[in-house]
mmCIF file of C-alpha atoms in Angstrom:
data_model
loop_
_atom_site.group_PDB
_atom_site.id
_atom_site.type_symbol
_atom_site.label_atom_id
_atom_site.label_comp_id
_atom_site.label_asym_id
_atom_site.label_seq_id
_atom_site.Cartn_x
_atom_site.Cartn_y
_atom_site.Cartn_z
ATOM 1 C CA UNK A 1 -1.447 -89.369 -41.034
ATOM 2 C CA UNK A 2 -3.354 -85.991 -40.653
ATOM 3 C CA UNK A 3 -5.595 -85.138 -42.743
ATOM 4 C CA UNK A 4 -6.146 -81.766 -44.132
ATOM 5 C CA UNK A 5 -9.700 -80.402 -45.600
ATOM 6 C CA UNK A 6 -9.145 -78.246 -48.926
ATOM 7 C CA UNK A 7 -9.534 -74.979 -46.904
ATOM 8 C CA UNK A 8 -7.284 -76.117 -43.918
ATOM 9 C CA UNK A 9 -4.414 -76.285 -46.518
ATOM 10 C CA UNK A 10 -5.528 -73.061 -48.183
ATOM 11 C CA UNK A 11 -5.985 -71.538 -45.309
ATOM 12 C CA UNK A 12 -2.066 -72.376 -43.981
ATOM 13 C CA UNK A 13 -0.062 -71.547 -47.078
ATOM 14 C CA UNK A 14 -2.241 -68.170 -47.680
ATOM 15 C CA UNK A 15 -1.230 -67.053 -43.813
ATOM 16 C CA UNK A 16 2.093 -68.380 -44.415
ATOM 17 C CA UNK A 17 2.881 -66.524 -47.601
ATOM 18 C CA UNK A 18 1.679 -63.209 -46.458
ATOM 19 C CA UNK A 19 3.503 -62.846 -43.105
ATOM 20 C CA UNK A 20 6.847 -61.347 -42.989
ATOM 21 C CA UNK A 21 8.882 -64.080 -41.130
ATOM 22 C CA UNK A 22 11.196 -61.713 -40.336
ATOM 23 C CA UNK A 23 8.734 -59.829 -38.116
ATOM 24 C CA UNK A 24 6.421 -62.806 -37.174
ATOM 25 C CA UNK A 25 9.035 -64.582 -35.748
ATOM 26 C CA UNK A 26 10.733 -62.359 -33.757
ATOM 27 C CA UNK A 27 7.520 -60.698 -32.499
ATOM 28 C CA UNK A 28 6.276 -64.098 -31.619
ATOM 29 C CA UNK A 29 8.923 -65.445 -29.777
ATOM 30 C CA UNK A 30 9.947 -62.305 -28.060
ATOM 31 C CA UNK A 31 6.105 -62.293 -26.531
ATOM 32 C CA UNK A 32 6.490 -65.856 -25.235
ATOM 33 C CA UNK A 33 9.705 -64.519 -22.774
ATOM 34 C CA UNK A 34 7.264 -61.910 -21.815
ATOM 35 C CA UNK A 35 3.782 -63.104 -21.372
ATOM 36 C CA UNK A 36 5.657 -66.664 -20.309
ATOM 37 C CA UNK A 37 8.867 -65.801 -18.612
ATOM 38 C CA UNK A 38 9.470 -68.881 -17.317
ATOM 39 C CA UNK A 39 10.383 -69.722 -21.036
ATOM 40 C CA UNK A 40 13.668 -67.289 -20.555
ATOM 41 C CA UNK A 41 15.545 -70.371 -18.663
ATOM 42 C CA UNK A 42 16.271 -71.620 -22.120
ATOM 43 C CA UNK A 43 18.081 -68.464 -22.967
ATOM 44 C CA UNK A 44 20.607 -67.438 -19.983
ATOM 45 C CA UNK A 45 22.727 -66.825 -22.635
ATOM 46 C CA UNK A 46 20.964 -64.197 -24.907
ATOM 47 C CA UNK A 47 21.973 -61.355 -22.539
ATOM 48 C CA UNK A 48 19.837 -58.837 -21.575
ATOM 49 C CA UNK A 49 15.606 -60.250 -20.947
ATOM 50 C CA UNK A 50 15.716 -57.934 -17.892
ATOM 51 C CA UNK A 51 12.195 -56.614 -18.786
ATOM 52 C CA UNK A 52 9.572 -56.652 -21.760
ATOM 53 C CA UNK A 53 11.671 -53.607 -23.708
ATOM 54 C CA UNK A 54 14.725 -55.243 -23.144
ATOM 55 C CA UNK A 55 13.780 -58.562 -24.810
ATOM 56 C CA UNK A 56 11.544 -57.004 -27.575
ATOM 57 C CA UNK A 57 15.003 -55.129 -28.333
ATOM 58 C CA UNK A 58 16.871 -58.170 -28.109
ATOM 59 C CA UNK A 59 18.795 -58.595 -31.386
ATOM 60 C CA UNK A 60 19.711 -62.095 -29.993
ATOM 61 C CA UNK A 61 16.102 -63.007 -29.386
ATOM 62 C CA UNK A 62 14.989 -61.765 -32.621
ATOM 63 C CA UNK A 63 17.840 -63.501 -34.305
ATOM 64 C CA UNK A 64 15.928 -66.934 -33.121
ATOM 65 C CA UNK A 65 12.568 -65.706 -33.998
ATOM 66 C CA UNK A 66 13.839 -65.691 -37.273
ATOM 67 C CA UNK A 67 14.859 -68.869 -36.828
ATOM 68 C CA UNK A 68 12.330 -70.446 -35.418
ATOM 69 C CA UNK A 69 9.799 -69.026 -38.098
ATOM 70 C CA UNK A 70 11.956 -70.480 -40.893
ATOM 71 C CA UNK A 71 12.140 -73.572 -39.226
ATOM 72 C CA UNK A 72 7.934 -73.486 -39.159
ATOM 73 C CA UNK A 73 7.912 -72.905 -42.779
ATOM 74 C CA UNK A 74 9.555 -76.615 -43.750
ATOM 75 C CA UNK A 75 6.281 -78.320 -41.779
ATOM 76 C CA UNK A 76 3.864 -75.904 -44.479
ATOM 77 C CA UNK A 77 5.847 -77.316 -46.927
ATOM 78 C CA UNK A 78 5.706 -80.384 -46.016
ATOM 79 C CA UNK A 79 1.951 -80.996 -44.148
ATOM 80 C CA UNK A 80 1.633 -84.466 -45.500
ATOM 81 C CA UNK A 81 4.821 -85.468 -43.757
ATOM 82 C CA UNK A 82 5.302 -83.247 -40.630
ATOM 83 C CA UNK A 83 6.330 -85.543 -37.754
ATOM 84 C CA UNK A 84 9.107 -86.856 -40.148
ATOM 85 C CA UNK A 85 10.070 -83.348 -41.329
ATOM 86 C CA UNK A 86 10.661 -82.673 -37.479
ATOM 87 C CA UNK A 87 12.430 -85.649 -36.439
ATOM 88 C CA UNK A 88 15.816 -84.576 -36.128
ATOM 89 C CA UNK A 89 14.682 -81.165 -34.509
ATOM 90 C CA UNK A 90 12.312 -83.144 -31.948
ATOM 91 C CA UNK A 91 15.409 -85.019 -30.886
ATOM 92 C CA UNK A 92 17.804 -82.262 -30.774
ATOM 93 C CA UNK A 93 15.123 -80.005 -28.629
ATOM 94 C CA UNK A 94 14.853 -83.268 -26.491
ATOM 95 C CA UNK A 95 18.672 -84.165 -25.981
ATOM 96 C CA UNK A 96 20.348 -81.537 -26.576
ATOM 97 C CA UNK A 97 18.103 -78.398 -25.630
ATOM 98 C CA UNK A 98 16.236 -80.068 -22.770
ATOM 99 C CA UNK A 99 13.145 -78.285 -23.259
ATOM 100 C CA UNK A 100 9.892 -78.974 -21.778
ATOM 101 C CA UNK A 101 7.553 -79.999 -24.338
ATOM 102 C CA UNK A 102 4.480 -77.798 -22.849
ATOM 103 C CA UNK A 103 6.956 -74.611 -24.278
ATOM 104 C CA UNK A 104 5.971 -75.632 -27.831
ATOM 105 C CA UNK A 105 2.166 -74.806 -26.542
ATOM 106 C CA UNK A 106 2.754 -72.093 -25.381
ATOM 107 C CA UNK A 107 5.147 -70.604 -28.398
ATOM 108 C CA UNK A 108 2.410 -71.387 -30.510
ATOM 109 C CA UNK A 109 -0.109 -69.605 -28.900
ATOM 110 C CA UNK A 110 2.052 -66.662 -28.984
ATOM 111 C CA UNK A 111 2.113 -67.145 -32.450
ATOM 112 C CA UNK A 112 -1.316 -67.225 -33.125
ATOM 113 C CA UNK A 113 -2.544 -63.861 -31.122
ATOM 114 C CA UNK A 114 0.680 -62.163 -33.178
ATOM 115 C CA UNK A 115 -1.219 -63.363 -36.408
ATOM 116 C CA UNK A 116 -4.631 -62.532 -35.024
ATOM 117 C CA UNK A 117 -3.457 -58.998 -34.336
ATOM 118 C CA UNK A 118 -1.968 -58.160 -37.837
ATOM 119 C CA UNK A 119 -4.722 -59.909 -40.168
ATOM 120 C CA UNK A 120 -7.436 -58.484 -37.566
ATOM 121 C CA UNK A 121 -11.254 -59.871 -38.985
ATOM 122 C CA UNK A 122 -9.587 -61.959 -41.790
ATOM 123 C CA UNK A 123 -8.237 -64.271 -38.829
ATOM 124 C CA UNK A 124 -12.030 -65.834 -38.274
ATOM 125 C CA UNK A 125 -12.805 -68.513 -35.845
ATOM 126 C CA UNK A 126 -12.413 -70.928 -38.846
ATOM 127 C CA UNK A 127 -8.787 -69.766 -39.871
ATOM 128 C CA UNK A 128 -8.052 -69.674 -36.375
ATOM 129 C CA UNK A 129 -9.240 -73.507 -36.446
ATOM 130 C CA UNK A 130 -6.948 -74.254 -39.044
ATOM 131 C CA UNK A 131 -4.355 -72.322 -37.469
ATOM 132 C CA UNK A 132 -4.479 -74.351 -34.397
ATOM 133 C CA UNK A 133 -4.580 -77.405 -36.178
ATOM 134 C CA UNK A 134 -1.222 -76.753 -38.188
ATOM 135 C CA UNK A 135 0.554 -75.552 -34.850
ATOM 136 C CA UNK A 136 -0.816 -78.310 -32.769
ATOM 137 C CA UNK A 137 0.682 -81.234 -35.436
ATOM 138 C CA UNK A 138 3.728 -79.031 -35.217
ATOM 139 C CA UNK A 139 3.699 -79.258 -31.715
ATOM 140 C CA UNK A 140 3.067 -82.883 -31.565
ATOM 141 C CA UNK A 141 5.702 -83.370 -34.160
ATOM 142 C CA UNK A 142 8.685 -81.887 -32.332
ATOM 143 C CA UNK A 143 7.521 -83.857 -28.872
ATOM 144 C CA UNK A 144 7.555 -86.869 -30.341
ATOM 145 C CA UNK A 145 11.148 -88.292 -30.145
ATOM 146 C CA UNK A 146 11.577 -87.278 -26.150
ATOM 147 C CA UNK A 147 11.670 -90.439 -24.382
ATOM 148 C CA UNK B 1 0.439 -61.745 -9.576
ATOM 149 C CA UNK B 2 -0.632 -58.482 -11.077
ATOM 150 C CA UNK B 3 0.797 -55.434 -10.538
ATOM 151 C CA UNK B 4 -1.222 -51.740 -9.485
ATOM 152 C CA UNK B 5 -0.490 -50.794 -13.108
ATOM 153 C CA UNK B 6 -1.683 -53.671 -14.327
ATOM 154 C CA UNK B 7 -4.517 -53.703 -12.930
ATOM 155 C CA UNK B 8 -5.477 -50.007 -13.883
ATOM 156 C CA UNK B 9 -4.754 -51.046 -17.676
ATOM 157 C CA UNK B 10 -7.184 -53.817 -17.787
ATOM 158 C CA UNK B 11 -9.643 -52.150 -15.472
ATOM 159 C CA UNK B 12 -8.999 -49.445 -18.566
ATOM 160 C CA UNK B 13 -9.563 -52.103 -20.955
ATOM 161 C CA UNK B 14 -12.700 -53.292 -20.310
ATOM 162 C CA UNK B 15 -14.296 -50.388 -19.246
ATOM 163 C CA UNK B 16 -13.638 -49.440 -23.217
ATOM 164 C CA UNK B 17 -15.177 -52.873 -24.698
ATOM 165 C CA UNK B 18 -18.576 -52.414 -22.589
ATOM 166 C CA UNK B 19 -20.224 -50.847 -24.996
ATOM 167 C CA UNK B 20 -19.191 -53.831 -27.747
ATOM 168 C CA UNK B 21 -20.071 -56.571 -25.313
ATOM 169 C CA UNK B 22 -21.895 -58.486 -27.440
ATOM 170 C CA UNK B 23 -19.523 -58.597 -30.421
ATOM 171 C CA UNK B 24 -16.746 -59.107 -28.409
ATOM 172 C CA UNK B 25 -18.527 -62.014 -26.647
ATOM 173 C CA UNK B 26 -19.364 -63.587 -29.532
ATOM 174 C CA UNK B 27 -16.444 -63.816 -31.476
ATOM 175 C CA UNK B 28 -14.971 -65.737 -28.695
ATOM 176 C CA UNK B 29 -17.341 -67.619 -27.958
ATOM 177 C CA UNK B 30 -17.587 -68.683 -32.250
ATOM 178 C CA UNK B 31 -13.740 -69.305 -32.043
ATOM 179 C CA UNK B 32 -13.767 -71.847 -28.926
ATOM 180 C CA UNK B 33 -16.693 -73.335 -30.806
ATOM 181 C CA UNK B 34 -14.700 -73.340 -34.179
ATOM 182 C CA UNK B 35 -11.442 -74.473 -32.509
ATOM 183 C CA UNK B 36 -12.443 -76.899 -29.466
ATOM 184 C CA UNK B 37 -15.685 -78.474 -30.893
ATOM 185 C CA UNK B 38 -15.856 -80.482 -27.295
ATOM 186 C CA UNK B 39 -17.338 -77.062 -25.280
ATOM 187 C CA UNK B 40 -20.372 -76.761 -27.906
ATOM 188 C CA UNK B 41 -21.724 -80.029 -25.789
ATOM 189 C CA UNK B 42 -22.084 -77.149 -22.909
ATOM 190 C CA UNK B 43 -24.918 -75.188 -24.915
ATOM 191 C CA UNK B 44 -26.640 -77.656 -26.424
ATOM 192 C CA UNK B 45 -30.266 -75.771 -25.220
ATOM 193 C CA UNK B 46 -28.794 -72.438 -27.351
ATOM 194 C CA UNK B 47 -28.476 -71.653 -30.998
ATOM 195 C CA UNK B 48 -25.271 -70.880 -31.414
ATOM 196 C CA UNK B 49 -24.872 -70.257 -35.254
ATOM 197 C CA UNK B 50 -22.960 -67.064 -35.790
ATOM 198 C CA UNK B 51 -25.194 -63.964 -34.811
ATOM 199 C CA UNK B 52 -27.888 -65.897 -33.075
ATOM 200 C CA UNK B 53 -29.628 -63.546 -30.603
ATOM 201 C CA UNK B 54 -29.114 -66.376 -28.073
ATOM 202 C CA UNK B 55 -25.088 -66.034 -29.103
ATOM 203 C CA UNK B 56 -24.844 -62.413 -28.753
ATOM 204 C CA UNK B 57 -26.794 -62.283 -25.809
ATOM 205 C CA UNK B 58 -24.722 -64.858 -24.074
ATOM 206 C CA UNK B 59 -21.608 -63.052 -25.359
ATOM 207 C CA UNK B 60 -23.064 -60.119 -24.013
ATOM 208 C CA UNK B 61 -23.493 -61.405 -20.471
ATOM 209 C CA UNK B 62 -19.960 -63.234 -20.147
ATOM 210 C CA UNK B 63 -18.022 -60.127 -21.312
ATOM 211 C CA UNK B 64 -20.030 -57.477 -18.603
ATOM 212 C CA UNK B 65 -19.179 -60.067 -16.180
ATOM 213 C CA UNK B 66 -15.528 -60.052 -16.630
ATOM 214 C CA UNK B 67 -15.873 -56.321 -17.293
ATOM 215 C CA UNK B 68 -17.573 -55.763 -13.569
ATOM 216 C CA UNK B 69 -14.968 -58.812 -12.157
ATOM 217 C CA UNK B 70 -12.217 -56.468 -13.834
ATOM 218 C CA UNK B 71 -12.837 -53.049 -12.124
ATOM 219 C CA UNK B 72 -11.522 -54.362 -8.585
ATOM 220 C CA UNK B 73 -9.471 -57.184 -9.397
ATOM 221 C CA UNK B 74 -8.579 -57.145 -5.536
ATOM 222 C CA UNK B 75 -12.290 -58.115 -5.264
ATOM 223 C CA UNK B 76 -12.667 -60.773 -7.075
ATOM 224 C CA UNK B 77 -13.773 -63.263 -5.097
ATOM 225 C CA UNK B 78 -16.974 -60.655 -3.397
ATOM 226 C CA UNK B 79 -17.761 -59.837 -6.698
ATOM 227 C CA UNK B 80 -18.070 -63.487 -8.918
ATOM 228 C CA UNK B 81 -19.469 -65.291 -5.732
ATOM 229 C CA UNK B 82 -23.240 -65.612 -7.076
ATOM 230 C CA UNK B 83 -21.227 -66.885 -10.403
ATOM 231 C CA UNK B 84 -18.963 -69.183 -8.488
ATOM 232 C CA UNK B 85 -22.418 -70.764 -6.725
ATOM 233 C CA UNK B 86 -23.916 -70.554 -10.248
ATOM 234 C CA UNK B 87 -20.767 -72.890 -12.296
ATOM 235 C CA UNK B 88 -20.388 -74.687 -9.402
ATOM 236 C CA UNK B 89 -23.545 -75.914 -8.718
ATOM 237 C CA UNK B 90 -26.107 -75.867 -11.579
ATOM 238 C CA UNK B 91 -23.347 -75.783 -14.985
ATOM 239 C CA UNK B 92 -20.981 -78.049 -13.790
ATOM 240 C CA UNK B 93 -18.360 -76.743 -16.727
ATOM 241 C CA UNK B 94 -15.173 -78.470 -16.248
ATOM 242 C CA UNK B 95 -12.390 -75.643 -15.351
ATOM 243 C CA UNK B 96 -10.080 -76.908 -18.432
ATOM 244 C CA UNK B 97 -12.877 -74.677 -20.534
ATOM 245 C CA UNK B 98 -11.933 -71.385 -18.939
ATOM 246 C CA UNK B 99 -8.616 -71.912 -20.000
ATOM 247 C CA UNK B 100 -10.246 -72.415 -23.605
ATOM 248 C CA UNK B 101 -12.537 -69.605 -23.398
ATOM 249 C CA UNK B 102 -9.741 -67.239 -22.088
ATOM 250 C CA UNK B 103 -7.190 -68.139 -24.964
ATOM 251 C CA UNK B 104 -10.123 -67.600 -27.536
ATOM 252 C CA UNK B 105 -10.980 -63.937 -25.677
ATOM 253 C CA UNK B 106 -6.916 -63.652 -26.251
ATOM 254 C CA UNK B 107 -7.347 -64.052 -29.642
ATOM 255 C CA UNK B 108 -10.686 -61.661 -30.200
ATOM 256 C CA UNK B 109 -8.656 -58.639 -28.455
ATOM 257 C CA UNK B 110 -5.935 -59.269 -30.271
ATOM 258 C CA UNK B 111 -8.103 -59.012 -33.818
ATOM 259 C CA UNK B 112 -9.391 -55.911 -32.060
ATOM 260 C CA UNK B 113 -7.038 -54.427 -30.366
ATOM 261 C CA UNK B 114 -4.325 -55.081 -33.376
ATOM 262 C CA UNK B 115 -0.508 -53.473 -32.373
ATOM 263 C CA UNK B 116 -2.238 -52.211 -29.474
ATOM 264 C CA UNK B 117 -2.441 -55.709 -27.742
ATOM 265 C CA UNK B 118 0.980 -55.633 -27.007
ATOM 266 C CA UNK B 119 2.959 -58.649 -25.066
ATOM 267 C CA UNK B 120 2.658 -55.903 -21.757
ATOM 268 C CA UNK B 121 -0.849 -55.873 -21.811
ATOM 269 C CA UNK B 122 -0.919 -59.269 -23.299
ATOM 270 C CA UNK B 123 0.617 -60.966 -20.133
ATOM 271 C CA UNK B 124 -1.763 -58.558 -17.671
ATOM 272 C CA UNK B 125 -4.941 -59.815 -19.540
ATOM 273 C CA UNK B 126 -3.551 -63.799 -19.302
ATOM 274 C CA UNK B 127 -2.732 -63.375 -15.625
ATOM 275 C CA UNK B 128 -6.118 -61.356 -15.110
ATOM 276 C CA UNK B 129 -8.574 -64.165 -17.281
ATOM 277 C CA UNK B 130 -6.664 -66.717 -15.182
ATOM 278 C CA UNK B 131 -7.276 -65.316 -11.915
ATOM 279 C CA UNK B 132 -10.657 -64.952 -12.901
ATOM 280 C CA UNK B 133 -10.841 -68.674 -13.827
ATOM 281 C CA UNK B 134 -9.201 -69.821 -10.854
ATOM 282 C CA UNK B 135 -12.184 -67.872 -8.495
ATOM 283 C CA UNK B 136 -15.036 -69.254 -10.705
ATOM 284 C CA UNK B 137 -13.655 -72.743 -9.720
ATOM 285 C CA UNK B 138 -13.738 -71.928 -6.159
ATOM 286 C CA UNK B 139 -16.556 -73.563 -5.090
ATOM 287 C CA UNK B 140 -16.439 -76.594 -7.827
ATOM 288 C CA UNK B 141 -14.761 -78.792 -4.728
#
């Protein structure tokens, strides 16, 4: 089980319950398809990624942002019990989806510079610690059922 | 592979954080620390407590030398040679610590740099730091 100092916990729910998932997400996961592109092959069918506007316009793209934020929220609910809160999701990104586990990485790193930038000097090394720690259990979680 | 533009924004970039070398140094180097406790073992001769003098100085150093790598990116390889000799030889730092480093300087510009560090310039500064990384290792082997 992972365990979680006082202000790792604090830390998490304060970040979570000040961003606006509904801007997070979509800014998050439309930077991935840019700064990654690679990471588009898992959306041929979201229409037009033709270049960095394009996908940042993307209503499909933001549609899974949104997504994909609300999905993060059920692991800071849950941060005793992540890798079971993610079991059915680990499976269906691993038999169904076919993604490569390494995207998780790299969607979380995404995710942290898109924090960084809107708390600016509140995100210090340490919250960026904690940070890291939440997404990387995340991570782990959602790899865990590929076989 | 980065493009003319790209390179003009980053040679841009850096030209801008010269004169806040030192605090931009540092806070990356205090986030790797905070985040990947494994590359303190690397500066184990320093103080590296938040606003050391040896921490800003080192800061200081790092970020002019990506600053001077960044205004001919073409040149890379002429220009970091005495560092390549340098990490090769006498620090020894294992490569997977660039990659480290460079995700932590992500970070630091993006606290700076706020809506401004957009994904554009976000992917130019990844590909640059990388290509950067991947010279220093040169000579490792």
């Amino acid at each position: 089980m992972v365990e979680w100092t006082d202000f790792e916990r604090a830390t998490i729910q304060d970040i979570f319950s000040k961003i606006d998932y509904d801007v997070v997400g979509p800014a998050a996961l439309s930077r991935c398809l840019v700064v990654y592109p690679w990471t588009q092959r898992y959306f041929g069918g979201f229409g037009n990624l033709y270049n960095a506007a394009a996908i940042i316009s993307n209503p499909m793209v933001a549609n899974h942002g949104k997504v994909v934020l609300r999905g993060l929220e059920r692991a800071v609910k849950n941060m005793d019990n992540i890798k079971e809160t993610y079991a059915e999701l680990s499976v269906l990104h691993s038999e169904k989806l076919h993604v490569d586990p390494d995207n998780f990485r790299l969607l979380a790193d995404c995710l942290t510079v898109v924090v960084a930038a809107q708390m600016g000097g509140a995100f210090t090394g340490d919250v960026q610690a904690a940070f890291q720690k939440f997404l990387a259990v995340v991570v782990s979680s959602l790899g865990r059922q590929y076989h | 592979m980065l493009s003319k533009r790209e390179k003009e924004v980053i040679a841009e970039i850096w030209e801008r954080l010269t004169p806040v070398a030192e605090d931009i140094g540092s806070d990356a180097l205090l986030r790797m620390f905070a985040s990947y406790p494994g590359t303190k073992t690397y500066f184990s001769h320093l103080d590296i407590s938040s606003g050391s003098s040896h921490l800003l100085l080192h800061g200081k150093k790092i970020v002019l030398a990506i600053a001077e790598g960044a205004k001919d990116i073409s040149q890379l390889t002429v220009t970091l040679a005495p560092l390549q000799t340098l990490h090769a030889y006498q620090l020894r730092i294992d490569p997977t610590n660039f990659k480290l480093f460079s995700h932590c300087m992500l970070v630091t510009l993006a606290c700076h740099m706020g809506d401004d560090f957009t994904p554009v310039i976000h992917a130019a500064m990844d590909k640059f730091l990388s290509a950067f990384a991947a010279v220093l290792a040169e000579k490792y082997r």
